[in-house]
Coordinates of C-alpha atoms in Angstrom, one line a residue:
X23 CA -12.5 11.3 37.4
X24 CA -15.9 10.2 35.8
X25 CA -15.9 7.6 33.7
X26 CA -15.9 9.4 29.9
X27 CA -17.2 6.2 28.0
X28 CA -19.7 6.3 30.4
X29 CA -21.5 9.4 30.4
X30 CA -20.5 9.4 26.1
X31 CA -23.0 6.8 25.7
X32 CA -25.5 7.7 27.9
X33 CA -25.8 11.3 26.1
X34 CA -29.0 11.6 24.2
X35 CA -29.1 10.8 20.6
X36 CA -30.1 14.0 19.5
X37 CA -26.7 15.6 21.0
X38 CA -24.1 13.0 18.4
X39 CA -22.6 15.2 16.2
X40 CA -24.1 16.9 12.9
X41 CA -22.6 15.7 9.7
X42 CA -20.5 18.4 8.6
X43 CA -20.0 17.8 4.7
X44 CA -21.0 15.8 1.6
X45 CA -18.6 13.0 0.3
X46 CA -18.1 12.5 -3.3
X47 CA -20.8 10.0 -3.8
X48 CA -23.5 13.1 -2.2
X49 CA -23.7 11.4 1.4
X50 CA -24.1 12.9 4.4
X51 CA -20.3 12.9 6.1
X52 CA -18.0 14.0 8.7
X53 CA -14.8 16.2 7.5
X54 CA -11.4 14.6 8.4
X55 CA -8.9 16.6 10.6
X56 CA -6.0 18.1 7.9
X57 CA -3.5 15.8 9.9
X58 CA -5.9 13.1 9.4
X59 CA -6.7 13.4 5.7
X60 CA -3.1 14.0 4.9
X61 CA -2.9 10.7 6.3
X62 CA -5.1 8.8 4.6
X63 CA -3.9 10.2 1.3
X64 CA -0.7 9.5 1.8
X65 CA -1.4 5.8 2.8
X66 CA -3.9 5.0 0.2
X67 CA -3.2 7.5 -2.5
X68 CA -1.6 6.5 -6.0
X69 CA -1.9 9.9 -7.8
X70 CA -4.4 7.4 -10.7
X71 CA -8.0 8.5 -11.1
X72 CA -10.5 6.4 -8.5
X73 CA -14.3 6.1 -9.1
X74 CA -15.0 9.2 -7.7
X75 CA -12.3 11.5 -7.9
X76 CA -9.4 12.1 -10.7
X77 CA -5.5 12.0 -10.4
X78 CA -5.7 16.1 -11.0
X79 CA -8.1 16.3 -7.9
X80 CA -6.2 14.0 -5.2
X81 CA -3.1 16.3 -6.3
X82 CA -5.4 19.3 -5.7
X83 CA -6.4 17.7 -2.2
X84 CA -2.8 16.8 -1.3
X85 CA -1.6 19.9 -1.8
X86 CA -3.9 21.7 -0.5
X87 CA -3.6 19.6 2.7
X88 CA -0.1 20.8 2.8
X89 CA -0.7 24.3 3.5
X90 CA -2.9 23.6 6.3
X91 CA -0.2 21.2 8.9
X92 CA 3.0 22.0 10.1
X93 CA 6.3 20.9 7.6
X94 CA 7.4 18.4 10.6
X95 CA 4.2 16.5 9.8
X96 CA 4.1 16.2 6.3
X97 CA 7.8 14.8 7.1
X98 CA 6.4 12.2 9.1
X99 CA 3.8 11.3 7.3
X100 CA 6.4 10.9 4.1
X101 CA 8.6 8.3 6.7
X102 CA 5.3 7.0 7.6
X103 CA 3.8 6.1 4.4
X104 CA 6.8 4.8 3.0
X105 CA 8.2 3.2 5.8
X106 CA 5.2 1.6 6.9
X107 CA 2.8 1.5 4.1
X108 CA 5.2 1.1 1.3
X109 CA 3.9 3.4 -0.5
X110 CA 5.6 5.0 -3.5
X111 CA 3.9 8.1 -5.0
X112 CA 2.8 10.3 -2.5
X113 CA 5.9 9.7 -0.1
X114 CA 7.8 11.3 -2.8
X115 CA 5.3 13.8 -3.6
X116 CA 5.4 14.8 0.2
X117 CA 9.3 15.1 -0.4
X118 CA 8.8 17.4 -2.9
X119 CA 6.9 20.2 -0.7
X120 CA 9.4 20.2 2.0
X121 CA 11.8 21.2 -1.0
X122 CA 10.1 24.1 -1.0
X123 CA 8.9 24.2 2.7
X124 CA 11.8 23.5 4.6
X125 CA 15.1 21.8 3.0
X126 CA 16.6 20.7 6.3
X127 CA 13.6 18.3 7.2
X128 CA 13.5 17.3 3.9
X129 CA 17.2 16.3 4.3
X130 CA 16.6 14.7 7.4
X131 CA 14.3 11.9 5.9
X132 CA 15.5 11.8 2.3
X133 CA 17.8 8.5 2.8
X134 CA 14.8 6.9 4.7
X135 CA 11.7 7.9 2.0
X136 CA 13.6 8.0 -1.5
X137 CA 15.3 4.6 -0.7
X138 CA 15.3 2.9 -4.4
X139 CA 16.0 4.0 -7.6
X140 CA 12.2 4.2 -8.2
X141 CA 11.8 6.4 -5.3
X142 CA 14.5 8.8 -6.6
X143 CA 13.3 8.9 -10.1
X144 CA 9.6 9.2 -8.9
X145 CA 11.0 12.1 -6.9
X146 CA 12.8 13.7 -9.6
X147 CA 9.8 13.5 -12.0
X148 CA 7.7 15.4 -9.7
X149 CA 10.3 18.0 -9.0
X150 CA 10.3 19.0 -12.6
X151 CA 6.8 18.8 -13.3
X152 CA 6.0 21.8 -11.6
X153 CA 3.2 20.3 -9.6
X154 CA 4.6 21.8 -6.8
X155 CA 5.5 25.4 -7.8
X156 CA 9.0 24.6 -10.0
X157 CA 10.8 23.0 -12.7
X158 CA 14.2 22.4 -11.6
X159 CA 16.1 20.4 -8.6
X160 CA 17.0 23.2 -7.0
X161 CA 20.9 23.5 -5.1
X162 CA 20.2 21.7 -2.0
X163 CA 17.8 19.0 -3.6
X164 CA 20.2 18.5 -6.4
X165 CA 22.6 17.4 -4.0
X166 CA 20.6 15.1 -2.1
X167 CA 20.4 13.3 -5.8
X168 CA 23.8 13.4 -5.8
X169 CA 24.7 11.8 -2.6
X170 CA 22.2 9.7 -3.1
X171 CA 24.3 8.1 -6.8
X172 CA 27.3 8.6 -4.6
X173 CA 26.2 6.5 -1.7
X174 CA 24.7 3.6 -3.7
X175 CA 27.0 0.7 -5.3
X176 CA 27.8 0.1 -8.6
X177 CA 25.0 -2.7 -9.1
X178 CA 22.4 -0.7 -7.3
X179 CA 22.7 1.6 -10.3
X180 CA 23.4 -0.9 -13.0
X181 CA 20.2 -2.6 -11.8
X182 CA 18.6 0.9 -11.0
X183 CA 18.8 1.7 -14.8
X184 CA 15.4 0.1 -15.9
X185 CA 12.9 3.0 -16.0
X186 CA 11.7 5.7 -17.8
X187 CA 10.7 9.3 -17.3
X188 CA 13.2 10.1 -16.7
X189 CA 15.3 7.2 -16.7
X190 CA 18.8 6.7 -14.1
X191 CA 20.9 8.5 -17.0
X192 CA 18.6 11.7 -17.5
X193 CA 19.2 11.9 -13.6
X194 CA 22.8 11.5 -13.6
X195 CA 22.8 14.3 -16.6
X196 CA 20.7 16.9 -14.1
X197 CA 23.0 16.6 -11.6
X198 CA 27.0 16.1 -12.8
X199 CA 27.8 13.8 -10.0
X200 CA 31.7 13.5 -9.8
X201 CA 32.7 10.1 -10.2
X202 CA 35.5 8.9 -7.1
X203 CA 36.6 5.9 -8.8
X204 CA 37.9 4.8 -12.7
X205 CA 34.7 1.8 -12.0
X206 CA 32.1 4.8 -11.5
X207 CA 33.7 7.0 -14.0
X208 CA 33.2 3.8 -16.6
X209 CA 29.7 2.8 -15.1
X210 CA 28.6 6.6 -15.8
X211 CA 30.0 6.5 -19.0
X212 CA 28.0 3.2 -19.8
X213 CA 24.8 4.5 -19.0
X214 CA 25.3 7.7 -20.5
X215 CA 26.5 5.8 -23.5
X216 CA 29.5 7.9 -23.7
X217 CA 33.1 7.0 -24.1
X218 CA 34.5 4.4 -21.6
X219 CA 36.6 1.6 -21.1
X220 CA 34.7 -1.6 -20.8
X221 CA 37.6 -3.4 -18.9
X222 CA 36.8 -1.5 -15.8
X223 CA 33.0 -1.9 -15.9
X224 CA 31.4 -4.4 -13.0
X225 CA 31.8 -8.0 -14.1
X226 CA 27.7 -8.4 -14.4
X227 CA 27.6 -5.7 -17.0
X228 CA 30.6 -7.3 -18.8
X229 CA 28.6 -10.1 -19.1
X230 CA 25.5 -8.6 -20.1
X231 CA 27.1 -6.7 -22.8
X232 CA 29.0 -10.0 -24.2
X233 CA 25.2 -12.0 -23.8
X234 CA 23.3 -9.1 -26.2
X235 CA 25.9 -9.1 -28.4
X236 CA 26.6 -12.8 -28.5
X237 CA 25.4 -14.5 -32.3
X238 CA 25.6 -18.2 -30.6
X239 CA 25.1 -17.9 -26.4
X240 CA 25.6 -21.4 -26.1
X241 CA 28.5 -21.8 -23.4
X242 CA 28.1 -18.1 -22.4
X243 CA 27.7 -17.0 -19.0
X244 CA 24.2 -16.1 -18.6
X245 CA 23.6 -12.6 -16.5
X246 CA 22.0 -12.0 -13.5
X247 CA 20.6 -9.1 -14.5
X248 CA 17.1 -7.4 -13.7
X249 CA 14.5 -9.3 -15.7
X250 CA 13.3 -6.1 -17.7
X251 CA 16.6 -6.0 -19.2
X252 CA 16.3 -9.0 -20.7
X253 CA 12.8 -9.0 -22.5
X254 CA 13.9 -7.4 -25.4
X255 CA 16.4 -10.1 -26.2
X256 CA 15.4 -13.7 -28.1
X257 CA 15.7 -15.9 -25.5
X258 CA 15.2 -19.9 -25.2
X259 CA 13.7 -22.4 -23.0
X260 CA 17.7 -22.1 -21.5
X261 CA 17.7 -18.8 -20.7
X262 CA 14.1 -19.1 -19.4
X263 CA 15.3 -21.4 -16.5
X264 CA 18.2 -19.6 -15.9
X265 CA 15.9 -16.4 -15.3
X266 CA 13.4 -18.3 -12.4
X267 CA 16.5 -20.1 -11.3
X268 CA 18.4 -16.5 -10.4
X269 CA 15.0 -14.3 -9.7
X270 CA 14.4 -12.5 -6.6
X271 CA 11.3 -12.8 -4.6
X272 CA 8.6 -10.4 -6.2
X273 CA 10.0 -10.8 -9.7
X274 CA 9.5 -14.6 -9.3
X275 CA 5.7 -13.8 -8.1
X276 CA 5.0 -11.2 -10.8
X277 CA 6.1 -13.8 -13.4
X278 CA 5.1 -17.5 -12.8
X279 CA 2.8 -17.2 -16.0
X280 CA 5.6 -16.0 -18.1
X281 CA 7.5 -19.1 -16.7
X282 CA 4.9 -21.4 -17.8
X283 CA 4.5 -19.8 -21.2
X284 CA 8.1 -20.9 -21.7
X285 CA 8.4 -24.2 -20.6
X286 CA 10.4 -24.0 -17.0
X287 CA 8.0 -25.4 -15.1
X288 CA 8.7 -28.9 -17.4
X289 CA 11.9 -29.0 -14.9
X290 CA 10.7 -30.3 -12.2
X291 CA 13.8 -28.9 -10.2
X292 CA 12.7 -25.6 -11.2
X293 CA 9.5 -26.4 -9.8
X294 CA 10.4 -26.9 -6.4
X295 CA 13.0 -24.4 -6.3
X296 CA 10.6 -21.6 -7.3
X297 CA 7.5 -23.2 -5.3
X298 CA 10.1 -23.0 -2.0
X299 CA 11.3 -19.4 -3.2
X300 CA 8.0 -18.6 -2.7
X301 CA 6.8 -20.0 0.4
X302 CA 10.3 -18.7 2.3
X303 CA 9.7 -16.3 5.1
X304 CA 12.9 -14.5 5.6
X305 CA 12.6 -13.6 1.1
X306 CA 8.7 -12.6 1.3
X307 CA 10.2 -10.5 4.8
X308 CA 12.6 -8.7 2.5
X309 CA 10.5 -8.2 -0.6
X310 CA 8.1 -6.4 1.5
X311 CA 5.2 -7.9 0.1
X312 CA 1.9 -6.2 0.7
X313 CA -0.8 -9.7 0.7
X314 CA -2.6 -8.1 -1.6
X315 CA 0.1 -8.4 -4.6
X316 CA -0.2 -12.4 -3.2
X317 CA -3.8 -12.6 -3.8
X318 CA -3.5 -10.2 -6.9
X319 CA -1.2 -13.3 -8.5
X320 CA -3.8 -16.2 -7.1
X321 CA -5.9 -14.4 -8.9
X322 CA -4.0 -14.3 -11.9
X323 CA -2.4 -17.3 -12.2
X324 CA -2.9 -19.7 -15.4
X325 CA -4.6 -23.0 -14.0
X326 CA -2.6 -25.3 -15.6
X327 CA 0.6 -23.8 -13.7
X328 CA 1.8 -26.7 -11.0
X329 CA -0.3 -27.4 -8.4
X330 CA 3.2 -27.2 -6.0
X331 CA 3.7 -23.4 -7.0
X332 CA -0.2 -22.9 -6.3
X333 CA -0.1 -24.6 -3.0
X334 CA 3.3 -22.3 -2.3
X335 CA 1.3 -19.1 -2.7
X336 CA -1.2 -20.1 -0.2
X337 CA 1.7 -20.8 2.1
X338 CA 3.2 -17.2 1.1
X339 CA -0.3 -15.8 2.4
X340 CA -0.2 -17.7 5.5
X341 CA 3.7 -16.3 5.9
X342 CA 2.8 -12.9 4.8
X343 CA -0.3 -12.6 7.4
X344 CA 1.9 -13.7 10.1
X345 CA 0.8 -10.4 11.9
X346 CA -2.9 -10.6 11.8
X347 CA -3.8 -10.0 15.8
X348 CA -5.7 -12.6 17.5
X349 CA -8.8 -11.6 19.1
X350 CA -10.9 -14.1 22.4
X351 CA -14.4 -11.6 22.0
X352 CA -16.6 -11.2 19.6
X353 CA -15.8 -9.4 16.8
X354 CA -17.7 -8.2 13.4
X355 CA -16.5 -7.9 10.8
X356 CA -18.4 -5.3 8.2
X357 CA -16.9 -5.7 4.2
X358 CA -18.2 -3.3 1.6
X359 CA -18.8 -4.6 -1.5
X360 CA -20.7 -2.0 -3.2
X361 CA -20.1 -0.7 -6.7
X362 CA -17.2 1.4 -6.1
X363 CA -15.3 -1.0 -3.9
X364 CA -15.0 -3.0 -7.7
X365 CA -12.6 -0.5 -8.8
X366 CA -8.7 -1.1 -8.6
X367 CA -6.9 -0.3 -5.2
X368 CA -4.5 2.0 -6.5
X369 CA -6.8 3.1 -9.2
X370 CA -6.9 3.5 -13.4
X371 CA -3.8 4.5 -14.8
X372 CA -3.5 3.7 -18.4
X373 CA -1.8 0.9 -19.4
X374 CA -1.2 -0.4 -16.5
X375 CA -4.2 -0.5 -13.9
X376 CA -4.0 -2.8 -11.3
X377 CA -6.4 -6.0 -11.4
X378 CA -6.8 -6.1 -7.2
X379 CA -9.4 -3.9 -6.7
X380 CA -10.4 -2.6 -3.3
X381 CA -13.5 -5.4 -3.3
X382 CA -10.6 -8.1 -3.1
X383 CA -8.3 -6.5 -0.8
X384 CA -11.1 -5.7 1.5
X385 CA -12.3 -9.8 1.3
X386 CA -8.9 -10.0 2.4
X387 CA -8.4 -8.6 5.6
X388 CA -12.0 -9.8 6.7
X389 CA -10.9 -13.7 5.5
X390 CA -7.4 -12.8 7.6
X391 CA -9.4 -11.5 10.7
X392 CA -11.7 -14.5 10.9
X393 CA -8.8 -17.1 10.5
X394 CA -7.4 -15.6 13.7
X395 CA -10.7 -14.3 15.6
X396 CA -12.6 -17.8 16.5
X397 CA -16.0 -15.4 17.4
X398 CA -15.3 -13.2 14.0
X399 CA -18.5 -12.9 12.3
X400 CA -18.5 -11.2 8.5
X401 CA -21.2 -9.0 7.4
X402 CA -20.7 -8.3 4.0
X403 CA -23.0 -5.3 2.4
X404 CA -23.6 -3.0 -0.2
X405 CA -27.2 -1.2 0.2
X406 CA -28.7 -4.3 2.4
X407 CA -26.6 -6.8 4.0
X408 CA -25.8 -10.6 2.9
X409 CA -25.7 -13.8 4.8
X410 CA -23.2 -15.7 3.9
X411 CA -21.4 -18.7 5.8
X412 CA -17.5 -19.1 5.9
X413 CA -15.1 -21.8 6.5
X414 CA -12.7 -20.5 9.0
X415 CA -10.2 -23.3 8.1
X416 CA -10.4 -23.0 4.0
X417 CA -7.2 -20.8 3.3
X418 CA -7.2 -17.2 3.2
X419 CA -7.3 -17.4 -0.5
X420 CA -9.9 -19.3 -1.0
X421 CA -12.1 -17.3 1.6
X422 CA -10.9 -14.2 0.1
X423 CA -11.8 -15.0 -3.4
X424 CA -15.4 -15.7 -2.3
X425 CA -16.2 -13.1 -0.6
X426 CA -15.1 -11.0 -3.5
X427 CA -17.7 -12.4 -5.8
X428 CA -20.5 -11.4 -3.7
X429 CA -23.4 -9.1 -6.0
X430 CA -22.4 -5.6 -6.4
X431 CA -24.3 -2.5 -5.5
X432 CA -25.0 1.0 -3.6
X433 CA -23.3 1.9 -0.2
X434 CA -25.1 1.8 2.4
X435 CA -23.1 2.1 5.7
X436 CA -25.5 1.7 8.1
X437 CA -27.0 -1.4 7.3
X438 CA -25.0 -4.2 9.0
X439 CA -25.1 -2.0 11.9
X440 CA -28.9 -1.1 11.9
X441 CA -28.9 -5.4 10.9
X442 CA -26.8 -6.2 14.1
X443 CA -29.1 -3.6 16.3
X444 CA -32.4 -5.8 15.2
X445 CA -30.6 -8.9 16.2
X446 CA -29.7 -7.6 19.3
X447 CA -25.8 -8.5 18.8
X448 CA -23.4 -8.6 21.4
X449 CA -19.8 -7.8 20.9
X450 CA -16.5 -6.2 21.7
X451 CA -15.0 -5.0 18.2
X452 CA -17.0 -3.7 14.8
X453 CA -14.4 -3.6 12.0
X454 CA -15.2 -1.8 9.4
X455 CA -13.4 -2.0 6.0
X456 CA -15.0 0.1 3.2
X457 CA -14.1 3.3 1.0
X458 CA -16.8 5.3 3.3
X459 CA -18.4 6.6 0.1
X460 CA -22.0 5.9 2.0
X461 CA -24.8 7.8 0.0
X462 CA -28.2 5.5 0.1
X463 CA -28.7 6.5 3.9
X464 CA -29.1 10.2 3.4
X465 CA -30.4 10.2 -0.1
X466 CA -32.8 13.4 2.3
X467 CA -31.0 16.1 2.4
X468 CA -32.4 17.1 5.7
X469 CA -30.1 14.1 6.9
X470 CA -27.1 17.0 6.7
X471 CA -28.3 18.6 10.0
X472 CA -27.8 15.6 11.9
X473 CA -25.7 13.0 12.6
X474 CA -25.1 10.4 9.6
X475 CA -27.4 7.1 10.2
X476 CA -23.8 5.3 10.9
X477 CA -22.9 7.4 13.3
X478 CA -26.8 7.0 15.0
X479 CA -26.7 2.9 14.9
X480 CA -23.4 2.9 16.3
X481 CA -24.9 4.7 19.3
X482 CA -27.5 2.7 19.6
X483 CA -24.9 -0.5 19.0
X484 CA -22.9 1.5 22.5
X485 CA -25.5 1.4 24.5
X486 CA -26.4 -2.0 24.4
X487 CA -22.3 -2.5 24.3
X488 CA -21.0 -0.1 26.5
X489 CA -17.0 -1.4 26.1
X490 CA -17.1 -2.1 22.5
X491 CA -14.7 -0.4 20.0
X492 CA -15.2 0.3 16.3
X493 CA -12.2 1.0 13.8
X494 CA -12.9 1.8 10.3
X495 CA -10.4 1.1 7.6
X496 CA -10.2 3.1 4.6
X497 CA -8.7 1.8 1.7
X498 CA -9.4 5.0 -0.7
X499 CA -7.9 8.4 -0.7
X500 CA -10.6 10.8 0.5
X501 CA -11.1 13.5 2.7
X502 CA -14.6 12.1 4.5
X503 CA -15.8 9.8 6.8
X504 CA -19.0 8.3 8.5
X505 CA -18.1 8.2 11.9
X506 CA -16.1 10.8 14.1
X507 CA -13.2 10.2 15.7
X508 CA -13.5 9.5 19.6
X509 CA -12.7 7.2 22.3
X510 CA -14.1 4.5 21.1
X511 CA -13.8 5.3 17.1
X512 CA -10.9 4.8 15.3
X513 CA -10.3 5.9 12.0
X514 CA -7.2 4.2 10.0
X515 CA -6.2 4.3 6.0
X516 CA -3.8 1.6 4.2
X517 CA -3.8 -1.8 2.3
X518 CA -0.6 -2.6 3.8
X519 CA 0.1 -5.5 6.7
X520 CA 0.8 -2.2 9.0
X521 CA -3.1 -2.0 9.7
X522 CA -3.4 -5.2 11.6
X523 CA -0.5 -3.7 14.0
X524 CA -2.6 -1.0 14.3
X525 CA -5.6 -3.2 14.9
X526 CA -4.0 -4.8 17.9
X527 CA -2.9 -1.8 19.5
X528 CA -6.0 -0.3 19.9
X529 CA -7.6 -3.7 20.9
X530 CA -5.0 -4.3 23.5
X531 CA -5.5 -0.9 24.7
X532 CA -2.6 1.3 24.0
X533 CA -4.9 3.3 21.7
X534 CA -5.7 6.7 22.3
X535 CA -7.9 9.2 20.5
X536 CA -6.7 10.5 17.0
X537 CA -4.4 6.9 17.3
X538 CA -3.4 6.8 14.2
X539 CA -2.2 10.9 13.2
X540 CA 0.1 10.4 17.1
X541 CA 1.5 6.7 15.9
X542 CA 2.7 8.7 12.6
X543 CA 3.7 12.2 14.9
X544 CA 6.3 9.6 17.1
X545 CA 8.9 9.4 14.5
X546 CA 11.8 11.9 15.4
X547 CA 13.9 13.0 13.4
X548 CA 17.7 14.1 14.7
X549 CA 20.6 16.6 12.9
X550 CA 21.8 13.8 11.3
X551 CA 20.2 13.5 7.7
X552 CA 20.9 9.2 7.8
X553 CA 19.2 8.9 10.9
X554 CA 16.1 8.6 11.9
X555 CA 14.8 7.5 15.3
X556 CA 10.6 6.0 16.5
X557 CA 10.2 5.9 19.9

């Protein structure tokens, strides 16, 4: 058979294909497939306005994706996103079609998508808002909810019980689940704050109850309860300690300010418990940390907090980047750091936006890459590119924060390829990590009958590398990209750890076009509704 990466390259320029489209910032673009949009959505999507698109319009676009693949996928893609990109929203948005789409799929993957309380509220919420097409549960979904309480322990659901709208109760008024035991019957009664006998309650809500209600809490068994539950309560230096003594992985990380505010870092046995909490790989394995939450708390960390907890975080990194592929060739590494890559990576919601913005979780993945890749070369760019010289043995962190504090500005794509094409680079691997919002190369709108200028350096970029591979990650949920999907093009979406494993596989080989929507179409589902098999 003829060699297709071959004769691809050698076709004239003039024959790459015609953009298709405008993205939101007015560039010239290429449309996604529906499988492959759906994708990206539901691996970068938050439901919160971004800068170019609202919360209203990525619903619009979600849906309307929907409508246009086959129910099995959008299953997948729900397993998919939660499974592998942690993701929260649109996993339980996706689970809310197939209650109107097809109820047995959606019972086949309900255990393995709506796997928290926060799942199953999130799930609930959407149900009733009517976003897609009703306002109740519904028989069969109401049951899922219902198995879902019956299944789960007495202290998931005591711990489940932070939350509003709706909370764990409103749920557990929806649905009438039928309590087995006296314990459930009293544990329903609790949170419903309805008549029950306290004697039968868990032992941890006993002692919860007795600490609020406590005048004098000296000598009284402190609770290991969630940390929310215990904010509204007057607590001392004492219970302070107690709290980062007893706290799991990601509350520990979400609060290490807090701590200091309150004196437990004065202990210095607290300080090296909490500093080797931190840095433990089998806890950051089950919190299912995304590295960007770690460099999100580097970030925000008050300077005077011990240097031993800081030095643990950059550890934690390290630990949580264990995955990062190693590539021998040269690779290039293209960051966007343009004006919209400044805005938060799971974008504005009121209140409570997110201070990691795409610009730092892009700085990131480059600063992982070139600790592992000893030819890794970064490119940084907005509308023109910047030279800028990095320590491949200064931590992750420290790389990462630099990077991010490059000069903002508009997207330009092309230019650290058209860059690399002047300098005649060599290399095996382009990585591209950006929101593909590219508008200052096709500012003329003649550009929209031909190929985008990305798509034309790459070409040129081929033919001077004839086995090198490009794969573009996209870290914001749009429709659009600047390069079509081929054999040697690669489009991926997340902010997860999963995209290095991706990385690897298609560096190694083991890649094939459209790699990413037939990685997601291998998970199987069986009859059983607990099961789930990937193959």
């Amino acid at each position: 058979m003829a060699n297709k990466s071959l004769f691809q390259i050698l076709m004239p320029e003039f024959l790459l294909p015609s953009a298709d489209t405008w993205n939101e910032a007015g560039g010239t673009a290429y449309t996604l497939s529906p499988k492959q949009a759906l994708a990206v959505y539901a691996n970068t999507g938050c439901l919160n306005s971004t800068f170019y698109a609202s919360a209203s319009q990525q619903l619009e676009q979600v849906l309307g994706l929907t409508h246009e693949v086959e129910p099995e996928f959008i299953a997948k893609t729900a397993l998919y996103a939660r499974q592998s990109g942690c993701m929260k929203d649109l996993p339980a948005l996706l689970c809310a079609v197939l209650a109107n789409k097809d109820c047995d799929l959606l019972c086949s993957i309900f255990a393995q998508v709506i796997d928290t309380s926060k799942m199953l509220r999130n799930f609930v919420q959407i149900m009733r808002s009517g976003a897609v097409g009703r306002r109740s549960l519904g028989t069969r979904p109401k049951r899922l909810v219902q198995e879902w309480l019956e299944r789960h322990s007495d202290m998931v659901l005591f711990h489940g019980s932070v939350g509003q709208s709706p909370s764990l109760a409103d749920i557990i008024k929806m649905v009438h689940p039928k309590p087995e035991t006296e314990y459930r019957n009293a544990l329903y009664g609790y949170l419903l704050d309805r008549e029950h006998d306290p004697a039968v309650l868990p032992e941890t809500v006993q002692q919860y109850e007795a600490y609020k209600k406590a005048e004098d809490r000296d000598g009284i068994s402190f609770p290991n309860v969630p940390f929310q539950m215990l904010t509204s309560l007057e607590l001392g230096t004492r219970e302070w300690k107690e709290i980062a003594r007893n706290a799991k992985w990601q509350m520990t990380r979400m609060n290490l300010n807090t701590f200091l505010r309150h004196g437990v870092f004065d202990d210095k046995e607290l300080v090296s418990i909490v500093a080797e909490r931190l840095r433990d790989p089998e806890a950051i394995r089950k919190a299912k940390v995304f590295p960007y939450q770690l460099l999100t708390t580097y970030l925000s960390v008050n300077e005077s907090l011990p240097r031993a907890i800081r030095d643990s975080l950059h550890d934690a990194m390290e630990i949580a980047l264990s995955n990062v592929p190693k590539f021998d060739g040269t690779v290039y590494i293209l960051l966007d750091v343009s004006g919209s890559m400044h805005s938060p990576i799971t974008g504005y919601r009121k209140g409570s936006t997110s201070t990691t913005r795409c610009i730092d979780v892009a700085s990131l993945v480059a600063a992982a890459l070139m600790r592992n890749c000893p030819q890794a070369t970064v490119i940084p760019f907005n509308h023109r590119i910047f030279r800028l010289s990095i320590e491949p043995n200064d931590t992750v962190l420290t790389n990462a924060k630099r990077l991010a504090g490059l000069p903002t500005g508009g997207t330009n794509c092309s230019a650290p390829l058209r860059y690399m094409n002047k300098m005649k680079a060599k290399g095996e691997l382009v990585i591209f990590v950006s929101d593909y919002e590219s508008w200052i190369d096709s500012m003329d709108r003649h550009y929209q009958s031909s190929s985008t200028e990305t798509m034309k350096e790459w070409f040129k970029f081929k033919r001077r590398n004839p086995n090198a591979k490009m794969v573009c990650i996209d870290l914001q949920p749009y429709a659009t990209t600047q390069v079509i999907e081929r054999e040697d093009i690669f489009n991926v979406a997340g902010f997860s750890d999963q995209v290095f494993n991706m990385l690897a596989a298609i560096v190694s080989g083991k890649s094939e076009p459209d790699y990413w929507v037939k990685q997601i179409e291998r998970f199987e589902f069986s009859s059983r509704a607990d099961t789930v098999r990937v193959h």
